[in-house]
Amino acid sequence: MKVGVVGAGAVGATAAFAMVMSGSASEVVLVDVNEKLAAAQAQDIAHAVPFARAVQVRHGPYSELAGAGAVVLAAGVAQKPGETRLQLLERNAAVFGAVIPAALAAAPDAILLVATNPVDVMTQVAARISGLPRSRVIGSGTILDTARFRALLAAKLGVTPKSVHAHVVGEHGDSEVLLWSGAAAAGVPVDRCAEQLRRPLTAEDRAAIDDGVRRAAYHIIEGKGHTAFGIGGGLSRIVAAIAGDERAVLTCSVLNDSVLGVPDVALSLPRVVGRQGVLDTVMPHLSDEESAALKRSAEILKDAATSVEKSLS
């Protein structure tokens, strides 16, 4: 499947690189307002092709997106010193107002895959601007947070993350919800698995894992200025599910009619992802505490989305 990447900065370029290394796309086209940057990133990534999969990589204007099955939206502006979250949202919404019509003019049948932060609100903005069915506007959401949760749980248990099943839902951000009640390894609840492996999960362990998931981006940004590899891998995984019509269950963000009584809000839940985008949603079993936390997360996102929509109207 041909994939466009709009925004050739760290996240966009790393996602393109991940698609090449995994073979999730057959062709990748990078588009950026800075054409020299897009050209350099495409050339650099193309030099990895002999070590990976036979993927065509190039840059070009929006017209080169013609025929793309998916377009990754990684374009956006960085937060300025002293700038509020709403001001950042307004500026990124303005970027999307220019980018999305140009991308869809070239690739009207593409699924939009939103990576720009704050990703849940930007997914809602993208859905409004594009006018596409909600199933075709997908935010990367908590796919990375879920991966972090699985990785930290696996490290505690001493097993591979591939054998751990656990989800993070809600906002990709501070109000996200780690679903401990449904976390499992080897087909059994994580607490029981931990006991059998003689690695019991204490309250301190849970708190450390929660902090490790929730604060991961802050720690990484403090050390290197940005995150890219994890989210690049997550975006490549979503692309693979679309390209292969996998019907894979991934925690990603779409605009929902209602979540726990909060209407018209974009946030992450387990979604069935295939060729046509999000095909279905699975509402996980929630404890009372998790249900209250997810509702609060939805309310926070709804307030932010309402504020930015009012500012743009």
mmCIF file of C-alpha atoms in Angstrom, residues 2-9 11-13 16 28-42 45 57-66 68 70-76 95 98-100 102-104 106-107:
data_model
loop_
_atom_site.group_PDB
_atom_site.id
_atom_site.type_symbol
_atom_site.label_atom_id
_atom_site.label_comp_id
_atom_site.label_asym_id
_atom_site.label_seq_id
_atom_site.Cartn_x
_atom_site.Cartn_y
_atom_site.Cartn_z
ATOM 1 C CA LYS A 2 1.208 3.486 -0.840
ATOM 2 C CA VAL A 3 1.467 5.743 2.207
ATOM 3 C CA GLY A 4 1.942 9.498 2.382
ATOM 4 C CA VAL A 5 3.657 11.191 5.304
ATOM 5 C CA VAL A 6 2.923 14.891 5.694
ATOM 6 C CA GLY A 7 5.524 16.418 7.980
ATOM 7 C CA ALA A 8 9.107 15.181 7.591
ATOM 8 C CA GLY A 9 10.340 16.047 11.060
ATOM 9 C CA VAL A 11 8.099 11.725 14.036
ATOM 10 C CA GLY A 12 7.171 11.671 10.346
ATOM 11 C CA ALA A 13 10.608 10.576 9.178
ATOM 12 C CA ALA A 16 8.547 6.366 7.345
ATOM 13 C CA VAL A 28 6.284 5.990 1.021
ATOM 14 C CA VAL A 29 6.087 9.630 -0.068
ATOM 15 C CA LEU A 30 7.246 12.414 2.263
ATOM 16 C CA VAL A 31 5.717 15.876 1.934
ATOM 17 C CA ASP A 32 6.865 18.907 3.895
ATOM 18 C CA VAL A 33 6.702 22.672 3.573
ATOM 19 C CA ASN A 34 10.491 22.450 3.837
ATOM 20 C CA GLU A 35 11.163 20.598 0.581
ATOM 21 C CA LYS A 36 14.894 20.263 1.294
ATOM 22 C CA LEU A 37 14.132 18.522 4.564
ATOM 23 C CA ALA A 38 11.676 16.121 2.917
ATOM 24 C CA ALA A 39 14.186 15.369 0.156
ATOM 25 C CA ALA A 40 16.993 14.724 2.631
ATOM 26 C CA GLN A 41 14.857 12.481 4.838
ATOM 27 C CA ALA A 42 13.598 10.486 1.850
ATOM 28 C CA ILE A 45 15.627 6.459 4.445
ATOM 29 C CA VAL A 57 10.790 6.019 -0.862
ATOM 30 C CA ARG A 58 10.657 9.532 -2.283
ATOM 31 C CA HIS A 59 9.528 13.066 -1.527
ATOM 32 C CA GLY A 60 7.307 15.398 -3.499
ATOM 33 C CA PRO A 61 4.424 17.889 -3.488
ATOM 34 C CA TYR A 62 0.914 16.955 -2.392
ATOM 35 C CA SER A 63 0.074 15.755 -5.898
ATOM 36 C CA GLU A 64 2.498 12.846 -5.319
ATOM 37 C CA LEU A 65 0.086 11.474 -2.700
ATOM 38 C CA ALA A 66 -2.296 10.332 -5.461
ATOM 39 C CA ALA A 68 -2.213 6.619 -1.249
ATOM 40 C CA ALA A 70 -3.232 6.156 4.074
ATOM 41 C CA VAL A 71 -1.762 9.568 4.854
ATOM 42 C CA VAL A 72 0.090 10.102 8.119
ATOM 43 C CA LEU A 73 -0.385 13.636 9.466
ATOM 44 C CA ALA A 74 2.769 14.491 11.408
ATOM 45 C CA ALA A 75 2.800 18.193 10.557
ATOM 46 C CA GLY A 76 2.545 20.752 13.305
ATOM 47 C CA VAL A 95 -1.885 23.915 10.021
ATOM 48 C CA ALA A 98 -4.199 23.876 5.097
ATOM 49 C CA VAL A 99 -2.730 20.365 5.075
ATOM 50 C CA ILE A 100 -5.833 18.169 5.093
ATOM 51 C CA ALA A 102 -4.417 19.501 0.060
ATOM 52 C CA ALA A 103 -3.823 15.864 1.007
ATOM 53 C CA LEU A 104 -7.400 14.785 0.286
ATOM 54 C CA ALA A 106 -4.683 14.267 -4.162
ATOM 55 C CA ALA A 107 -5.780 11.151 -2.249
#
